[in-house]
CSV table of N, CA and C in Angstrom, one decimal:
chain,number,residue,atom,x,y,z
A,14,MET,N,-6.4,2.1,-2.1
A,14,MET,CA,-5.0,2.0,-2.2
A,14,MET,C,-4.6,2.1,-3.6
A,15,GLN,N,-3.5,2.8,-3.9
A,15,GLN,CA,-3.0,2.9,-5.3
A,15,GLN,C,-1.6,2.3,-5.3
A,16,ILE,N,-1.3,1.8,-6.5
A,16,ILE,CA,0.0,1.2,-6.8
A,16,ILE,C,0.6,1.9,-8.0
A,17,TYR,N,1.8,2.5,-7.8
A,17,TYR,CA,2.4,3.3,-8.8
A,17,TYR,C,3.5,2.4,-9.4
A,18,LEU,N,3.4,2.2,-10.8
A,18,LEU,CA,4.4,1.4,-11.5
A,18,LEU,C,5.1,2.4,-12.5
A,19,ASN,N,6.4,2.5,-12.4
A,19,ASN,CA,7.1,3.3,-13.4
A,19,ASN,C,7.4,2.5,-14.7
A,20,GLU,N,7.9,3.1,-15.7
A,20,GLU,CA,8.2,2.4,-17.0
A,20,GLU,C,9.1,1.2,-16.8
A,21,ASN,N,10.2,1.3,-16.1
A,21,ASN,CA,11.1,0.2,-15.9
A,21,ASN,C,10.4,-1.0,-15.2
A,22,VAL,N,9.6,-0.7,-14.2
A,22,VAL,CA,8.8,-1.8,-13.5
A,22,VAL,C,7.9,-2.5,-14.5
A,23,PHE,N,7.1,-1.7,-15.2
A,23,PHE,CA,6.1,-2.2,-16.1
A,23,PHE,C,6.8,-3.1,-17.2
A,24,VAL,N,7.9,-2.6,-17.8
A,24,VAL,CA,8.6,-3.4,-18.8
A,24,VAL,C,9.2,-4.7,-18.1
A,25,GLY,N,9.7,-4.6,-16.9
A,25,GLY,CA,10.3,-5.7,-16.2
A,25,GLY,C,9.2,-6.8,-16.0
A,26,LEU,N,8.0,-6.4,-15.6
A,26,LEU,CA,7.0,-7.3,-15.3
A,26,LEU,C,6.6,-8.1,-16.6
A,27,VAL,N,6.4,-7.3,-17.7
A,27,VAL,CA,6.0,-7.9,-18.9
A,27,VAL,C,7.0,-8.9,-19.5
A,28,LEU,N,8.3,-8.4,-19.5
A,28,LEU,CA,9.4,-9.3,-20.0
A,28,LEU,C,9.6,-10.5,-19.2
A,29,SER,N,9.5,-10.4,-17.9
A,29,SER,CA,9.7,-11.5,-17.0
A,29,SER,C,8.6,-12.6,-17.3
A,30,ALA,N,7.4,-12.1,-17.5
A,30,ALA,CA,6.3,-13.0,-17.8
A,30,ALA,C,6.4,-13.8,-19.1
A,31,VAL,N,6.9,-13.0,-20.2
A,31,VAL,CA,7.0,-13.7,-21.5
A,31,VAL,C,8.2,-14.5,-21.6
A,32,GLU,N,9.3,-14.2,-20.8
A,32,GLU,CA,10.5,-14.9,-21.0
A,32,GLU,C,10.3,-16.4,-20.6
A,33,VAL,N,9.5,-16.7,-19.7
A,33,VAL,CA,9.3,-18.1,-19.2
A,33,VAL,C,7.9,-18.6,-19.5
A,34,TYR,N,7.2,-17.9,-20.5
A,34,TYR,CA,5.8,-18.2,-20.8
A,34,TYR,C,5.5,-19.7,-21.0
A,35,LYS,N,4.4,-20.1,-20.5
A,35,LYS,CA,3.9,-21.4,-20.3
A,35,LYS,C,4.3,-21.9,-18.9
A,36,LYS,N,5.3,-21.3,-18.3
A,36,LYS,CA,5.6,-21.5,-16.9
A,36,LYS,C,5.4,-20.2,-16.2
A,37,GLU,N,5.3,-20.2,-14.8
A,37,GLU,CA,5.2,-19.0,-14.1
A,37,GLU,C,6.5,-18.3,-13.9
A,38,CYS,N,6.4,-16.9,-13.9
A,38,CYS,CA,7.6,-16.2,-13.5
A,38,CYS,C,7.3,-15.8,-12.0
A,39,PHE,N,8.4,-15.4,-11.3
A,39,PHE,CA,8.3,-15.0,-9.9
A,39,PHE,C,9.4,-14.0,-9.6
A,40,GLY,N,9.1,-12.9,-8.9
A,40,GLY,CA,10.1,-12.0,-8.6
A,40,GLY,C,9.8,-11.1,-7.4
A,41,LEU,N,10.7,-10.2,-7.1
A,41,LEU,CA,10.7,-9.4,-6.0
A,41,LEU,C,10.3,-7.9,-6.4
A,42,LEU,N,9.5,-7.3,-5.5
A,42,LEU,CA,9.2,-5.9,-5.7
A,42,LEU,C,9.9,-5.0,-4.7
A,43,LEU,N,10.6,-4.0,-5.1
A,43,LEU,CA,11.3,-3.1,-4.2
A,43,LEU,C,10.8,-1.7,-4.4
A,44,GLY,N,10.7,-1.0,-3.3
A,44,GLY,CA,10.2,0.3,-3.4
A,44,GLY,C,9.9,0.8,-2.0
A,45,TYR,N,8.7,1.5,-1.8
A,45,TYR,CA,8.3,1.9,-0.5
A,45,TYR,C,6.8,2.1,-0.5
A,46,ARG,N,6.3,2.2,0.8
A,46,ARG,CA,4.9,2.2,1.0
A,46,ARG,C,4.5,3.5,1.8
A,47,THR,N,3.5,4.2,1.4
A,47,THR,CA,2.9,5.2,2.2
A,47,THR,C,1.5,4.7,2.7
A,48,PRO,N,0.8,5.5,3.6
A,48,PRO,CA,-0.5,5.0,4.0
A,48,PRO,C,-1.5,4.9,2.8
A,49,GLU,N,-1.3,5.6,1.7
A,49,GLU,CA,-2.2,5.6,0.6
A,49,GLU,C,-1.8,4.9,-0.6
A,50,LYS,N,-0.4,4.5,-0.7
A,50,LYS,CA,0.0,3.9,-1.9
A,50,LYS,C,1.3,3.2,-1.8
A,51,TYR,N,1.5,2.3,-2.7
A,51,TYR,CA,2.8,1.6,-2.8
A,51,TYR,C,3.5,2.2,-4.1
A,52,ILE,N,4.8,2.6,-3.9
A,52,ILE,CA,5.6,3.1,-5.0
A,52,ILE,C,6.6,1.9,-5.4
A,53,VAL,N,6.4,1.3,-6.5
A,53,VAL,CA,7.3,0.2,-6.9
A,53,VAL,C,8.4,0.8,-7.8
A,54,GLU,N,9.6,0.7,-7.3
A,54,GLU,CA,10.8,1.2,-8.0
A,54,GLU,C,11.5,0.2,-8.9
A,55,HIS,N,11.4,-1.1,-8.4
A,55,HIS,CA,12.1,-2.2,-9.2
A,55,HIS,C,11.3,-3.5,-9.1
A,56,ALA,N,11.3,-4.2,-10.2
A,56,ALA,CA,10.7,-5.5,-10.3
A,56,ALA,C,11.9,-6.4,-10.7
A,57,ILE,N,12.3,-7.3,-9.8
A,57,ILE,CA,13.5,-8.1,-10.0
A,57,ILE,C,13.1,-9.6,-10.1
A,58,PRO,N,13.2,-10.2,-11.3
A,58,PRO,CA,12.9,-11.6,-11.4
A,58,PRO,C,13.9,-12.5,-10.7
A,59,TYR,N,13.4,-13.5,-10.0
A,59,TYR,CA,14.3,-14.5,-9.4
A,59,TYR,C,14.7,-15.5,-10.5
A,60,GLN,N,16.1,-15.6,-10.6
A,60,GLN,CA,16.6,-16.4,-11.6
A,60,GLN,C,16.7,-17.9,-11.2
A,61,SER,N,16.8,-18.2,-9.9
A,61,SER,CA,17.0,-19.6,-9.5
A,61,SER,C,15.8,-20.3,-9.0
A,62,VAL,N,14.6,-19.7,-9.3
A,62,VAL,CA,13.4,-20.3,-8.9
A,62,VAL,C,13.0,-21.5,-9.7
A,63,LYS,N,12.5,-22.5,-9.1
A,63,LYS,CA,12.0,-23.7,-9.8
A,63,LYS,C,10.6,-23.3,-10.2
A,64,ARG,N,10.2,-23.7,-11.4
A,64,ARG,CA,8.9,-23.2,-11.9
A,64,ARG,C,8.2,-24.3,-12.7
A,65,GLY,N,6.9,-24.2,-12.7
A,65,GLY,CA,6.0,-25.1,-13.4
A,65,GLY,C,4.9,-24.3,-14.1
A,66,HIS,N,4.0,-24.9,-14.7
A,66,HIS,CA,2.9,-24.2,-15.3
A,66,HIS,C,2.1,-23.3,-14.3
A,67,ASN,N,1.8,-23.8,-13.1
A,67,ASN,CA,1.0,-23.1,-12.2
A,67,ASN,C,1.6,-23.0,-10.8
A,68,TRP,N,2.9,-23.0,-10.7
A,68,TRP,CA,3.6,-22.9,-9.4
A,68,TRP,C,5.0,-22.4,-9.6
A,69,THR,N,5.6,-21.9,-8.5
A,69,THR,CA,7.0,-21.5,-8.4
A,69,THR,C,7.5,-21.9,-7.0
A,70,GLU,N,8.8,-22.1,-6.9
A,70,GLU,CA,9.3,-22.4,-5.6
A,70,GLU,C,10.7,-21.8,-5.5
A,71,LEU,N,10.9,-20.9,-4.5
A,71,LEU,CA,12.2,-20.3,-4.3
A,71,LEU,C,12.9,-21.0,-3.2
A,72,ARG,N,14.1,-21.3,-3.4
A,72,ARG,CA,14.9,-22.0,-2.3
A,72,ARG,C,15.1,-21.0,-1.1
A,73,SER,N,14.9,-21.5,0.1
A,73,SER,CA,15.0,-20.7,1.3
A,73,SER,C,16.4,-20.1,1.5
A,74,ASP,N,17.4,-20.8,1.1
A,74,ASP,CA,18.8,-20.2,1.2
A,74,ASP,C,19.0,-19.0,0.3
A,75,LYS,N,18.4,-19.0,-0.9
A,75,LYS,CA,18.5,-17.9,-1.8
A,75,LYS,C,17.7,-16.7,-1.3
A,76,TRP,N,16.5,-17.0,-0.7
A,76,TRP,CA,15.6,-16.0,-0.1
A,76,TRP,C,16.4,-15.2,1.0
A,77,LYS,N,17.1,-16.0,1.9
A,77,LYS,CA,17.8,-15.4,3.0
A,77,LYS,C,18.9,-14.4,2.5
A,78,ILE,N,19.6,-14.9,1.5
A,78,ILE,CA,20.7,-14.0,0.9
A,78,ILE,C,20.1,-12.7,0.4
A,79,ILE,N,19.1,-12.8,-0.4
A,79,ILE,CA,18.5,-11.7,-1.0
A,79,ILE,C,18.0,-10.7,0.1
A,80,ARG,N,17.3,-11.2,1.1
A,80,ARG,CA,16.8,-10.4,2.2
A,80,ARG,C,18.0,-9.6,2.9
A,81,GLU,N,19.1,-10.3,3.1
A,81,GLU,CA,20.2,-9.6,3.7
A,81,GLU,C,20.8,-8.5,2.8
A,82,ILE,N,21.0,-8.8,1.5
A,82,ILE,CA,21.6,-7.8,0.6
A,82,ILE,C,20.7,-6.6,0.5
A,83,VAL,N,19.4,-6.8,0.4
A,83,VAL,CA,18.4,-5.7,0.2
A,83,VAL,C,18.6,-4.7,1.4
A,84,LYS,N,18.9,-5.2,2.6
A,84,LYS,CA,19.1,-4.3,3.7
A,84,LYS,C,20.2,-3.3,3.5
A,85,SER,N,21.1,-3.6,2.5
A,85,SER,CA,22.2,-2.7,2.2
A,85,SER,C,21.7,-1.4,1.4
A,86,PHE,N,20.5,-1.5,0.9
A,86,PHE,CA,20.0,-0.4,0.1
A,86,PHE,C,18.9,0.4,1.0
A,87,PRO,N,19.4,1.4,1.8
A,87,PRO,CA,18.5,2.0,2.8
A,87,PRO,C,17.3,2.7,2.2
A,88,LYS,N,17.3,3.1,1.0
A,88,LYS,CA,16.1,3.8,0.4
A,88,LYS,C,15.1,2.9,-0.2
A,89,LEU,N,15.3,1.6,-0.2
A,89,LEU,CA,14.4,0.6,-0.8
A,89,LEU,C,14.0,-0.5,0.2
A,90,ASP,N,12.8,-0.8,0.2
A,90,ASP,CA,12.3,-1.9,1.0
A,90,ASP,C,11.7,-3.0,0.1
A,91,MET,N,11.7,-4.2,0.7
A,91,MET,CA,11.0,-5.3,0.0
A,91,MET,C,9.6,-5.1,0.3
A,92,ILE,N,8.8,-4.8,-0.7
A,92,ILE,CA,7.4,-4.5,-0.5
A,92,ILE,C,6.5,-5.6,-1.0
A,93,GLY,N,7.0,-6.6,-1.6
A,93,GLY,CA,6.2,-7.7,-2.0
A,93,GLY,C,6.8,-8.5,-3.2
A,94,ASP,N,6.0,-9.2,-3.9
A,94,ASP,CA,6.5,-9.9,-5.0
A,94,ASP,C,5.5,-9.9,-6.2
A,95,PHE,N,5.9,-10.5,-7.3
A,95,PHE,CA,5.0,-10.6,-8.5
A,95,PHE,C,5.2,-12.0,-9.0
A,96,HIS,N,4.2,-12.5,-9.7
A,96,HIS,CA,4.2,-13.7,-10.4
A,96,HIS,C,3.2,-13.7,-11.6
A,97,SER,N,3.4,-14.7,-12.5
A,97,SER,CA,2.4,-14.7,-13.6
A,97,SER,C,1.5,-16.0,-13.5
A,98,HIS,N,0.4,-15.8,-14.2
A,98,HIS,CA,-0.5,-17.0,-14.4
A,98,HIS,C,-0.5,-17.1,-15.9
A,99,THR,N,-0.4,-18.3,-16.5
A,99,THR,CA,-0.3,-18.5,-17.9
A,99,THR,C,-1.4,-19.3,-18.5
A,100,MET,N,-1.7,-19.0,-19.7
A,100,MET,CA,-2.7,-19.8,-20.5
A,100,MET,C,-2.2,-21.3,-20.6
A,101,TYR,N,-3.2,-22.2,-20.4
A,101,TYR,CA,-2.8,-23.6,-20.5
A,101,TYR,C,-3.8,-24.3,-21.5
A,102,ARG,N,-3.3,-24.7,-22.6
A,102,ARG,CA,-4.1,-25.2,-23.8
A,102,ARG,C,-5.1,-24.1,-24.1
A,103,ASP,N,-6.4,-24.4,-24.0
A,103,ASP,CA,-7.4,-23.4,-24.4
A,103,ASP,C,-8.0,-22.7,-23.2
A,104,ILE,N,-7.4,-22.9,-22.0
A,104,ILE,CA,-7.9,-22.3,-20.7
A,104,ILE,C,-7.1,-21.0,-20.5
A,105,ARG,N,-7.8,-19.9,-20.6
A,105,ARG,CA,-7.2,-18.6,-20.5
A,105,ARG,C,-6.8,-18.3,-19.0
A,106,ALA,N,-5.6,-17.6,-18.9
A,106,ALA,CA,-5.1,-17.3,-17.6
A,106,ALA,C,-5.9,-16.1,-17.0
A,107,LYS,N,-6.1,-16.1,-15.7
A,107,LYS,CA,-6.8,-15.0,-15.0
A,107,LYS,C,-6.0,-14.5,-13.9
A,108,VAL,N,-6.4,-13.4,-13.3
A,108,VAL,CA,-5.6,-12.7,-12.3
A,108,VAL,C,-5.9,-13.0,-10.8
A,109,PRO,N,-7.0,-13.7,-10.5
A,109,PRO,CA,-7.3,-13.9,-9.0
A,109,PRO,C,-6.1,-14.7,-8.4
A,110,LEU,N,-5.9,-14.4,-7.1
A,110,LEU,CA,-4.9,-15.1,-6.3
A,110,LEU,C,-5.4,-16.5,-6.0
A,111,SER,N,-4.5,-17.5,-5.9
A,111,SER,CA,-4.8,-18.8,-5.5
A,111,SER,C,-4.8,-18.8,-3.9
A,112,SER,N,-5.3,-19.9,-3.3
A,112,SER,CA,-5.2,-20.0,-1.9
A,112,SER,C,-3.8,-20.0,-1.4
A,113,ASP,N,-2.9,-20.6,-2.2
A,113,ASP,CA,-1.5,-20.6,-1.8
A,113,ASP,C,-0.9,-19.2,-1.9
A,114,ASP,N,-1.3,-18.5,-2.9
A,114,ASP,CA,-0.8,-17.1,-3.0
A,114,ASP,C,-1.1,-16.3,-1.8
A,115,ILE,N,-2.4,-16.5,-1.3
A,115,ILE,CA,-2.8,-15.7,-0.2
A,115,ILE,C,-2.2,-16.2,1.1
A,116,GLU,N,-2.0,-17.5,1.2
A,116,GLU,CA,-1.4,-18.1,2.4
A,116,GLU,C,0.0,-17.5,2.7
A,117,TYR,N,0.8,-17.4,1.6
A,117,TYR,CA,2.2,-16.9,1.7
A,117,TYR,C,2.4,-15.4,1.7
A,118,MET,N,1.3,-14.7,1.6
A,118,MET,CA,1.3,-13.2,1.5
A,118,MET,C,1.4,-12.7,2.9
A,119,GLU,N,2.4,-11.8,3.1
A,119,GLU,CA,2.6,-11.2,4.4
A,119,GLU,C,1.6,-10.0,4.5
A,120,PRO,N,1.2,-9.6,5.7
A,120,PRO,CA,0.2,-8.6,5.9
A,120,PRO,C,0.4,-7.3,5.2
A,121,LEU,N,1.7,-6.8,5.1
A,121,LEU,CA,1.9,-5.5,4.5
A,121,LEU,C,2.4,-5.6,3.1
A,122,ASP,N,2.5,-6.8,2.6
A,122,ASP,CA,3.0,-7.1,1.2
A,122,ASP,C,2.1,-6.7,0.1
A,123,LEU,N,2.7,-6.3,-1.0
A,123,LEU,CA,2.0,-6.1,-2.2
A,123,LEU,C,2.2,-7.3,-3.1
A,124,GLN,N,1.2,-7.8,-3.8
A,124,GLN,CA,1.4,-8.9,-4.7
A,124,GLN,C,0.8,-8.5,-6.1
A,125,ILE,N,1.6,-8.6,-7.1
A,125,ILE,CA,1.1,-8.3,-8.4
A,125,ILE,C,1.1,-9.6,-9.2
A,126,VAL,N,-0.1,-9.8,-9.9
A,126,VAL,CA,-0.3,-11.0,-10.7
A,126,VAL,C,-0.4,-10.5,-12.2
A,127,ILE,N,0.3,-11.2,-13.1
A,127,ILE,CA,0.3,-10.9,-14.5
A,127,ILE,C,-0.3,-12.1,-15.2
A,128,ALA,N,-1.5,-12.0,-15.7
A,128,ALA,CA,-2.1,-13.1,-16.5
A,128,ALA,C,-1.6,-12.9,-17.9
A,129,VAL,N,-1.1,-14.0,-18.5
A,129,VAL,CA,-0.5,-13.9,-19.9
A,129,VAL,C,-1.3,-14.9,-20.7
A,130,ASN,N,-1.9,-14.4,-21.8
A,130,ASN,CA,-2.6,-15.2,-22.7
A,130,ASN,C,-2.1,-15.0,-24.2
A,131,GLU,N,-2.3,-15.9,-25.0
A,131,GLU,CA,-2.0,-15.7,-26.4
A,131,GLU,C,-3.0,-14.7,-26.9
A,132,ASN,N,-2.5,-13.8,-27.7
A,132,ASN,CA,-3.3,-12.7,-28.2
A,132,ASN,C,-4.2,-13.1,-29.4
A,133,ARG,N,-5.5,-12.8,-29.3
A,133,ARG,CA,-6.4,-13.1,-30.4
A,133,ARG,C,-6.5,-11.8,-31.3
A,134,ARG,N,-6.4,-10.7,-30.6
A,134,ARG,CA,-6.5,-9.4,-31.4
A,134,ARG,C,-5.7,-8.3,-30.6
A,135,SER,N,-5.2,-7.4,-31.2
A,135,SER,CA,-4.5,-6.3,-30.6
A,135,SER,C,-5.4,-5.4,-29.8
A,136,ARG,N,-5.0,-5.1,-28.6
A,136,ARG,CA,-5.9,-4.2,-27.7
A,136,ARG,C,-5.0,-3.1,-27.1
A,137,PRO,N,-5.5,-1.9,-27.0
A,137,PRO,CA,-4.7,-0.9,-26.4
A,137,PRO,C,-4.7,-1.1,-24.8
A,138,TRP,N,-3.7,-0.6,-24.2
A,138,TRP,CA,-3.6,-0.7,-22.7
A,138,TRP,C,-4.7,0.2,-22.1
A,139,THR,N,-5.3,-0.3,-21.1
A,139,THR,CA,-6.4,0.4,-20.5
A,139,THR,C,-6.5,0.1,-19.0
A,140,LEU,N,-7.1,1.0,-18.2
A,140,LEU,CA,-7.4,0.8,-16.8
A,140,LEU,C,-8.8,0.2,-16.8
A,141,ASN,N,-9.0,-0.9,-16.3
A,141,ASN,CA,-10.4,-1.6,-16.3
A,141,ASN,C,-11.2,-1.2,-15.1
A,142,PHE,N,-12.5,-1.4,-15.1
A,142,PHE,CA,-13.4,-1.1,-14.0
A,142,PHE,C,-13.0,-1.7,-12.7
A,143,ASP,N,-12.3,-2.8,-12.7
A,143,ASP,CA,-11.9,-3.5,-11.5
A,143,ASP,C,-10.5,-3.1,-11.0
A,144,ASN,N,-10.0,-2.1,-11.5
A,144,ASN,CA,-8.7,-1.5,-11.2
A,144,ASN,C,-7.5,-2.3,-11.7
A,145,THR,N,-7.7,-3.3,-12.6
A,145,THR,CA,-6.7,-4.0,-13.3
A,145,THR,C,-6.3,-3.2,-14.5
A,146,VAL,N,-5.1,-3.5,-15.1
A,146,VAL,CA,-4.7,-2.9,-16.3
A,146,VAL,C,-4.4,-4.0,-17.3
A,147,SER,N,-4.9,-3.8,-18.5
A,147,SER,CA,-4.7,-4.8,-19.5
A,147,SER,C,-4.4,-4.2,-20.9
A,148,GLY,N,-3.8,-5.1,-21.7
A,148,GLY,CA,-3.5,-4.7,-23.1
A,148,GLY,C,-2.6,-5.7,-23.7
A,149,SER,N,-2.3,-5.5,-25.0
A,149,SER,CA,-1.5,-6.5,-25.7
A,149,SER,C,-0.2,-5.9,-26.2
A,150,VAL,N,0.8,-6.8,-26.3
A,150,VAL,CA,2.1,-6.6,-26.9
A,150,VAL,C,2.4,-7.8,-27.8
A,151,ASP,N,2.7,-7.5,-29.0
A,151,ASP,CA,3.0,-8.6,-30.0
A,151,ASP,C,1.9,-9.7,-29.9
A,152,ARG,N,2.3,-10.9,-29.7
A,152,ARG,CA,1.4,-12.0,-29.7
A,152,ARG,C,0.8,-12.4,-28.3
A,153,PHE,N,1.0,-11.5,-27.4
A,153,PHE,CA,0.5,-11.8,-26.0
A,153,PHE,C,-0.5,-10.7,-25.5
A,154,HIS,N,-1.5,-11.1,-24.7
A,154,HIS,CA,-2.4,-10.2,-24.1
A,154,HIS,C,-2.1,-10.4,-22.6
A,155,PHE,N,-2.0,-9.2,-21.9
A,155,PHE,CA,-1.6,-9.2,-20.5
A,155,PHE,C,-2.7,-8.5,-19.7
A,156,LYS,N,-2.9,-9.0,-18.4
A,156,LYS,CA,-3.8,-8.3,-17.5
A,156,LYS,C,-3.0,-8.3,-16.2
A,157,LEU,N,-2.8,-7.1,-15.6
A,157,LEU,CA,-2.1,-7.0,-14.3
A,157,LEU,C,-3.1,-6.6,-13.2
A,158,ALA,N,-2.9,-7.3,-12.1
A,158,ALA,CA,-3.7,-7.0,-10.9
A,158,ALA,C,-2.8,-6.8,-9.7
A,159,ALA,N,-3.1,-5.9,-8.8
A,159,ALA,CA,-2.2,-5.7,-7.6
A,159,ALA,C,-3.1,-5.9,-6.4
A,160,TYR,N,-2.6,-6.7,-5.4
A,160,TYR,CA,-3.4,-7.1,-4.2
A,160,TYR,C,-2.6,-6.6,-3.0
A,161,TYR,N,-3.4,-6.3,-2.0
A,161,TYR,CA,-2.9,-5.9,-0.7
A,161,TYR,C,-3.9,-6.2,0.4
A,162,PHE,N,-3.5,-6.3,1.7
A,162,PHE,CA,-4.4,-6.5,2.8
A,162,PHE,C,-4.8,-5.1,3.3
A,163,ASP,N,-6.0,-4.8,3.5
A,163,ASP,CA,-6.5,-3.5,4.0
A,163,ASP,C,-5.9,-3.3,5.4
A,164,ASN,N,-5.2,-2.1,5.5
A,164,ASN,CA,-4.6,-1.8,6.8
A,164,ASN,C,-3.6,-2.8,7.3
A,165,GLY,N,-3.0,-3.6,6.4
A,165,GLY,CA,-2.0,-4.6,6.8
A,165,GLY,C,-2.7,-5.8,7.4
A,166,HIS,N,-4.0,-6.0,7.4
A,166,HIS,CA,-4.6,-7.1,8.0
A,166,HIS,C,-5.5,-7.8,7.0
A,167,GLN,N,-5.7,-9.0,7.2
A,167,GLN,CA,-6.7,-9.7,6.3
A,167,GLN,C,-8.1,-9.2,6.6
A,168,ASN,N,-8.9,-8.9,5.6
A,168,ASN,CA,-10.2,-8.3,5.9
A,168,ASN,C,-11.1,-9.5,6.3
A,169,GLY,N,-12.4,-9.2,6.5
A,169,GLY,CA,-13.3,-10.1,7.1
A,169,GLY,C,-13.3,-11.5,6.4
A,170,ASN,N,-13.2,-11.5,5.1
A,170,ASN,CA,-13.3,-12.8,4.5
A,170,ASN,C,-11.9,-13.4,4.2
A,171,GLY,N,-10.9,-12.8,4.8
A,171,GLY,CA,-9.5,-13.4,4.6
A,171,GLY,C,-8.9,-13.2,3.3
A,172,ARG,N,-9.5,-12.3,2.4
A,172,ARG,CA,-9.0,-12.1,1.1
A,172,ARG,C,-8.4,-10.8,0.9
A,173,PRO,N,-7.3,-10.7,0.2
A,173,PRO,CA,-6.7,-9.4,-0.1
A,173,PRO,C,-7.6,-8.6,-1.0
A,174,ARG,N,-7.4,-7.3,-1.1
A,174,ARG,CA,-8.2,-6.4,-1.9
A,174,ARG,C,-7.4,-6.0,-3.1
A,175,LEU,N,-8.1,-5.7,-4.2
A,175,LEU,CA,-7.5,-5.2,-5.4
A,175,LEU,C,-7.2,-3.7,-5.2
A,176,ALA,N,-6.0,-3.3,-5.6
A,176,ALA,CA,-5.6,-1.9,-5.6
A,176,ALA,C,-5.7,-1.3,-7.0
A,177,GLU,N,-5.8,0.0,-7.0
A,177,GLU,CA,-5.8,0.7,-8.3
A,177,GLU,C,-4.3,0.8,-8.8
A,178,ILE,N,-4.1,0.3,-10.0
A,178,ILE,CA,-2.8,0.4,-10.6
A,178,ILE,C,-2.7,1.7,-11.4
A,179,ILE,N,-1.6,2.5,-11.1
A,179,ILE,CA,-1.3,3.7,-11.8
A,179,ILE,C,0.0,3.5,-12.6
A,180,CYS,N,-0.1,3.5,-13.9
A,180,CYS,CA,1.1,3.2,-14.7
A,180,CYS,C,1.0,4.1,-15.9
A,181,PRO,N,1.5,5.4,-15.8
A,181,PRO,CA,1.5,6.3,-16.9
A,181,PRO,C,2.1,5.8,-18.2
A,182,PHE,N,3.1,5.0,-18.1
A,182,PHE,CA,3.7,4.5,-19.3
A,182,PHE,C,2.8,3.6,-20.1
A,183,ALA,N,2.2,2.6,-19.4
A,183,ALA,CA,1.3,1.7,-20.1
A,183,ALA,C,0.0,2.4,-20.6
A,184,LEU,N,-0.6,3.2,-19.8
A,184,LEU,CA,-1.8,3.9,-20.1
A,184,LEU,C,-1.6,5.0,-21.1
A,185,GLY,N,-0.3,5.5,-21.2
A,185,GLY,CA,0.0,6.6,-22.2
A,185,GLY,C,0.3,6.0,-23.6
A,186,ALA,N,0.4,4.6,-23.6
A,186,ALA,CA,0.8,4.0,-24.9
A,186,ALA,C,-0.4,3.6,-25.7
A,187,ARG,N,-1.5,4.3,-25.5
A,187,ARG,CA,-2.7,4.0,-26.2
A,187,ARG,C,-2.6,4.2,-27.7
């Protein structure tokens, strides 16, 4: 499975993560899905989410309103969400999903995780062997991972799979 992120989505993910750094960001992914890929057209951060260092909570009344309004945009679907994992003291953030992340993930949803760490040295953006994308901007190092359930179902071990991230903007910024 491939995940296509355009420039606006990539910038939105990075800025959402640094805006609330030390706490998690959380947002909605809009776009569409084909059998081979997810095309992410928009990454919209939730403004009213309660957040902590390693958790976020969206009020259900806000979720219902957003779901209803998105139906008014016939060319876009809610295809998933994104959130960040942040560095805590000297413990570096990583991209694996938590058990809560997996529990709340719908079968056809895409979930993007952005690990944000304080940057020790500047690194170019690169596609990694595990299909994640990583690189640095200013004083932050980022690693992005995209997860999905194979064929819309949890696989044998109940874990989502990593998808290949395609982001010409990030990878062209070498």
